PDB file of C-alpha atoms in Angstrom:
ATOM      1  CA  GLN A   1       0.000   0.000   0.000  1.00 81.00           C
ATOM      2  CA  MET A   2       0.844   3.629  -0.298  1.00 88.00           C
ATOM      3  CA  GLN A   3       0.223   6.030   2.535  1.00 94.00           C
ATOM      4  CA  LEU A   4      -0.360   9.687   1.796  1.00 96.00           C
ATOM      5  CA  VAL A   5      -0.266  12.464   4.353  1.00 97.00           C
ATOM      6  CA  GLU A   6      -1.121  16.054   3.520  1.00 98.00           C
ATOM      7  CA  SER A   7       0.153  19.042   5.411  1.00 98.00           C
ATOM      8  CA  GLY A   8       0.521  22.779   5.044  1.00 98.00           C
ATOM      9  CA  GLY A   9      -3.079  23.867   5.080  1.00 98.00           C
ATOM     10  CA  GLY A  10      -4.211  26.853   7.042  1.00 98.00           C
ATOM     11  CA  LEU A  11      -5.929  30.202   6.979  1.00 98.00           C
ATOM     12  CA  VAL A  12      -4.944  32.796   4.414  1.00 98.00           C
ATOM     13  CA  GLN A  13      -6.414  36.042   3.144  1.00 98.00           C
ATOM     14  CA  ALA A  14      -7.788  36.327  -0.361  1.00 98.00           C
ATOM     15  CA  GLY A  15      -4.965  37.084  -2.736  1.00 98.00           C
ATOM     16  CA  GLY A  16      -2.462  35.291  -0.566  1.00 98.00           C
ATOM     17  CA  SER A  17      -0.477  32.130  -1.118  1.00 98.00           C
ATOM     18  CA  LEU A  18      -0.139  28.752   0.494  1.00 98.00           C
ATOM     19  CA  ARG A  19       1.697  25.542  -0.324  1.00 98.00           C
ATOM     20  CA  VAL A  20       0.301  22.186   0.648  1.00 98.00           C
ATOM     21  CA  THR A  21       2.468  19.100   0.736  1.00 98.00           C
ATOM     22  CA  CYS A  22       1.731  15.427   0.257  1.00 97.00           C
ATOM     23  CA  ALA A  23       4.188  12.979   1.776  1.00 96.00           C
ATOM     24  CA  ALA A  24       4.045   9.452   0.386  1.00 93.00           C
ATOM     25  CA  SER A  25       5.337   6.206   1.824  1.00 91.00           C
ATOM     26  CA  GLY A  26       4.795   2.468   1.589  1.00 83.00           C
ATOM     27  CA  ARG A  27       5.570   1.756  -2.059  1.00 74.00           C
ATOM     28  CA  THR A  28       7.456   3.152  -5.015  1.00 73.00           C
ATOM     29  CA  PHE A  29       6.308   6.718  -5.323  1.00 74.00           C
ATOM     30  CA  ILE A  30       7.813   7.419  -8.718  1.00 73.00           C
ATOM     31  CA  ASN A  31       5.634   4.794 -10.420  1.00 82.00           C
ATOM     32  CA  TYR A  32       2.435   6.631  -9.537  1.00 91.00           C
ATOM     33  CA  ASN A  33       0.667   9.587 -11.008  1.00 94.00           C
ATOM     34  CA  MET A  34      -0.395  12.086  -8.397  1.00 95.00           C
ATOM     35  CA  ALA A  35      -3.251  14.499  -8.097  1.00 98.00           C
ATOM     36  CA  TRP A  36      -4.817  17.045  -5.822  1.00 98.00           C
ATOM     37  CA  PHE A  37      -8.545  17.150  -5.250  1.00 98.00           C
ATOM     38  CA  ARG A  38     -10.558  19.381  -2.988  1.00 98.00           C
ATOM     39  CA  GLN A  39     -13.902  19.188  -1.287  1.00 98.00           C
ATOM     40  CA  ALA A  40     -15.915  21.933   0.334  1.00 97.00           C
ATOM     41  CA  PRO A  41     -18.781  21.116   2.711  1.00 93.00           C
ATOM     42  CA  GLY A  42     -21.799  19.904   0.784  1.00 94.00           C
ATOM     43  CA  ASN A  43     -19.890  19.716  -2.486  1.00 95.00           C
ATOM     44  CA  GLU A  44     -18.402  16.994  -4.628  1.00 95.00           C
ATOM     45  CA  ARG A  45     -14.754  16.166  -4.395  1.00 97.00           C
ATOM     46  CA  ASP A  46     -13.384  18.178  -7.298  1.00 98.00           C
ATOM     47  CA  PHE A  47     -10.260  17.756  -9.348  1.00 98.00           C
ATOM     48  CA  VAL A  48      -7.584  20.400  -8.895  1.00 98.00           C
ATOM     49  CA  ALA A  49      -4.302  19.292 -10.459  1.00 98.00           C
ATOM     50  CA  TYR A  50      -2.528  16.227 -11.824  1.00 97.00           C
ATOM     51  CA  ILE A  51       1.034  15.205 -12.529  1.00 96.00           C
ATOM     52  CA  THR A  52       2.383  12.003 -14.045  1.00 93.00           C
ATOM     53  CA  TRP A  53       5.132  10.016 -12.383  1.00 89.00           C
ATOM     54  CA  THR A  54       7.621  11.443 -14.853  1.00 87.00           C
ATOM     55  CA  GLY A  55       6.367  14.966 -14.307  1.00 90.00           C
ATOM     56  CA  VAL A  56       6.000  15.377 -18.062  1.00 91.00           C
ATOM     57  CA  ILE A  57       2.214  15.702 -18.172  1.00 94.00           C
ATOM     58  CA  ILE A  58       0.519  18.223 -15.909  1.00 97.00           C
ATOM     59  CA  ARG A  59      -3.147  19.137 -15.913  1.00 97.00           C
ATOM     60  CA  TYR A  60      -5.176  21.693 -13.989  1.00 98.00           C
ATOM     61  CA  ALA A  61      -8.803  22.396 -13.417  1.00 98.00           C
ATOM     62  CA  ASP A  62      -9.909  25.516 -15.235  1.00 98.00           C
ATOM     63  CA  SER A  63     -10.749  27.140 -11.926  1.00 98.00           C
ATOM     64  CA  VAL A  64      -7.134  27.080 -10.749  1.00 98.00           C
ATOM     65  CA  LYS A  65      -5.229  27.364 -14.010  1.00 98.00           C
ATOM     66  CA  GLY A  66      -2.659  30.120 -13.842  1.00 98.00           C
ATOM     67  CA  ARG A  67      -2.861  30.329 -10.061  1.00 98.00           C
ATOM     68  CA  PHE A  68      -1.871  26.876  -8.802  1.00 98.00           C
ATOM     69  CA  THR A  69       1.227  24.853  -9.591  1.00 98.00           C
ATOM     70  CA  ILE A  70       1.653  21.147  -8.950  1.00 98.00           C
ATOM     71  CA  SER A  71       5.124  19.677  -8.643  1.00 97.00           C
ATOM     72  CA  ARG A  72       6.776  16.565  -7.297  1.00 94.00           C
ATOM     73  CA  ASP A  73      10.038  15.623  -5.688  1.00 93.00           C
ATOM     74  CA  ASN A  74      10.482  11.924  -6.336  1.00 89.00           C
ATOM     75  CA  ALA A  75      13.710  11.693  -4.375  1.00 90.00           C
ATOM     76  CA  ASN A  76      11.845  12.724  -1.247  1.00 92.00           C
ATOM     77  CA  ASN A  77       8.451  11.188  -2.057  1.00 92.00           C
ATOM     78  CA  ARG A  78       6.671  14.509  -2.053  1.00 95.00           C
ATOM     79  CA  VAL A  79       4.114  16.234  -4.193  1.00 97.00           C
ATOM     80  CA  TYR A  80       3.299  19.887  -3.747  1.00 98.00           C
ATOM     81  CA  LEU A  81       0.552  22.254  -4.648  1.00 98.00           C
ATOM     82  CA  GLN A  82       1.587  25.883  -4.669  1.00 98.00           C
ATOM     83  CA  MET A  83      -1.517  28.034  -4.464  1.00 98.00           C
ATOM     84  CA  ASN A  84      -1.275  31.692  -5.366  1.00 98.00           C
ATOM     85  CA  SER A  85      -3.877  34.417  -5.735  1.00 98.00           C
ATOM     86  CA  LEU A  86      -6.177  32.476  -3.485  1.00 98.00           C
ATOM     87  CA  LYS A  87      -9.894  33.147  -3.549  1.00 98.00           C
ATOM     88  CA  PRO A  88     -12.569  32.407  -0.953  1.00 98.00           C
ATOM     89  CA  GLU A  89     -13.987  29.789  -3.315  1.00 97.00           C
ATOM     90  CA  ASP A  90     -10.718  27.878  -2.964  1.00 98.00           C
ATOM     91  CA  THR A  91     -11.698  27.095   0.619  1.00 98.00           C
ATOM     92  CA  ALA A  92     -11.886  23.329   0.959  1.00 98.00           C
ATOM     93  CA  VAL A  93     -10.210  20.269   2.337  1.00 98.00           C
ATOM     94  CA  TYR A  94      -7.396  19.452  -0.053  1.00 98.00           C
ATOM     95  CA  TYR A  95      -6.660  15.797  -0.696  1.00 98.00           C
ATOM     96  CA  CYS A  96      -3.663  14.129  -2.230  1.00 98.00           C
ATOM     97  CA  ALA A  97      -4.341  11.081  -4.395  1.00 97.00           C
ATOM     98  CA  ALA A  98      -2.269   8.486  -6.232  1.00 95.00           C
ATOM     99  CA  ARG A  99      -2.882   6.000  -9.012  1.00 93.00           C
ATOM    100  CA  ALA A 100      -0.947   3.732 -11.323  1.00 89.00           C
ATOM    101  CA  ASP A 101       0.273   5.404 -14.481  1.00 80.00           C
ATOM    102  CA  HIS A 102      -2.456   5.865 -17.071  1.00 81.00           C
ATOM    103  CA  TYR A 103      -4.148   8.825 -18.662  1.00 82.00           C
ATOM    104  CA  ASN A 104      -7.866   8.119 -18.729  1.00 90.00           C
ATOM    105  CA  GLY A 105     -10.094   9.765 -16.184  1.00 95.00           C
ATOM    106  CA  LEU A 106      -7.377  11.822 -14.544  1.00 95.00           C
ATOM    107  CA  ASP A 107      -9.969  14.268 -13.235  1.00 96.00           C
ATOM    108  CA  GLN A 108     -12.164  11.538 -11.759  1.00 96.00           C
ATOM    109  CA  SER A 109     -11.685  10.720  -8.109  1.00 96.00           C
ATOM    110  CA  SER A 110     -12.862   7.150  -8.697  1.00 96.00           C
ATOM    111  CA  THR A 111      -9.757   6.386 -10.752  1.00 96.00           C
ATOM    112  CA  TYR A 112      -7.380   6.976  -7.840  1.00 96.00           C
ATOM    113  CA  ASP A 113      -6.240   4.176  -5.592  1.00 93.00           C
ATOM    114  CA  TYR A 114      -4.823   5.972  -2.576  1.00 95.00           C
ATOM    115  CA  TRP A 115      -5.896   9.028  -0.657  1.00 97.00           C
ATOM    116  CA  GLY A 116      -4.596  11.110   2.166  1.00 97.00           C
ATOM    117  CA  GLN A 117      -6.666  12.387   5.055  1.00 97.00           C
ATOM    118  CA  GLY A 118      -6.832  15.922   3.704  1.00 98.00           C
ATOM    119  CA  THR A 119      -5.660  19.289   4.908  1.00 98.00           C
ATOM    120  CA  GLN A 120      -7.952  22.256   5.433  1.00 98.00           C
ATOM    121  CA  VAL A 121      -7.369  25.402   3.416  1.00 98.00           C
ATOM    122  CA  THR A 122      -9.469  28.401   4.361  1.00 98.00           C
ATOM    123  CA  VAL A 123      -9.352  31.624   2.382  1.00 98.00           C
ATOM    124  CA  SER A 124     -10.913  34.647   4.019  1.00 98.00           C
ATOM    125  CA  SER A 125     -12.461  37.559   2.150  1.00 93.00           C
TER     126      SER A 125
END
């Protein structure tokens, strides 16, 4: 199994920045594609960003494109989400997810095999 632990969430003002981190352990991290999803109370768990195990293919939800950056550090089994120009609508629990390398359904939570517990990001007006 792979274990994923998110950290780095917190409270930030609109327009501010925050970086959340996903630490992976338990199996070979570099063989997995990674993604960030987020879920606000009463809402679906929505896709945010995706990165392949090679880091070659990166995808973002339209709502965060140009503001968020996903990256990974395979040597240290970490994936990051740098969030800039934060908006109140970015407020959610942010989840790290992992799946075996394939392309289909990258924005669908059901295609991911492993999930972290989430970290809360709150953006104030």
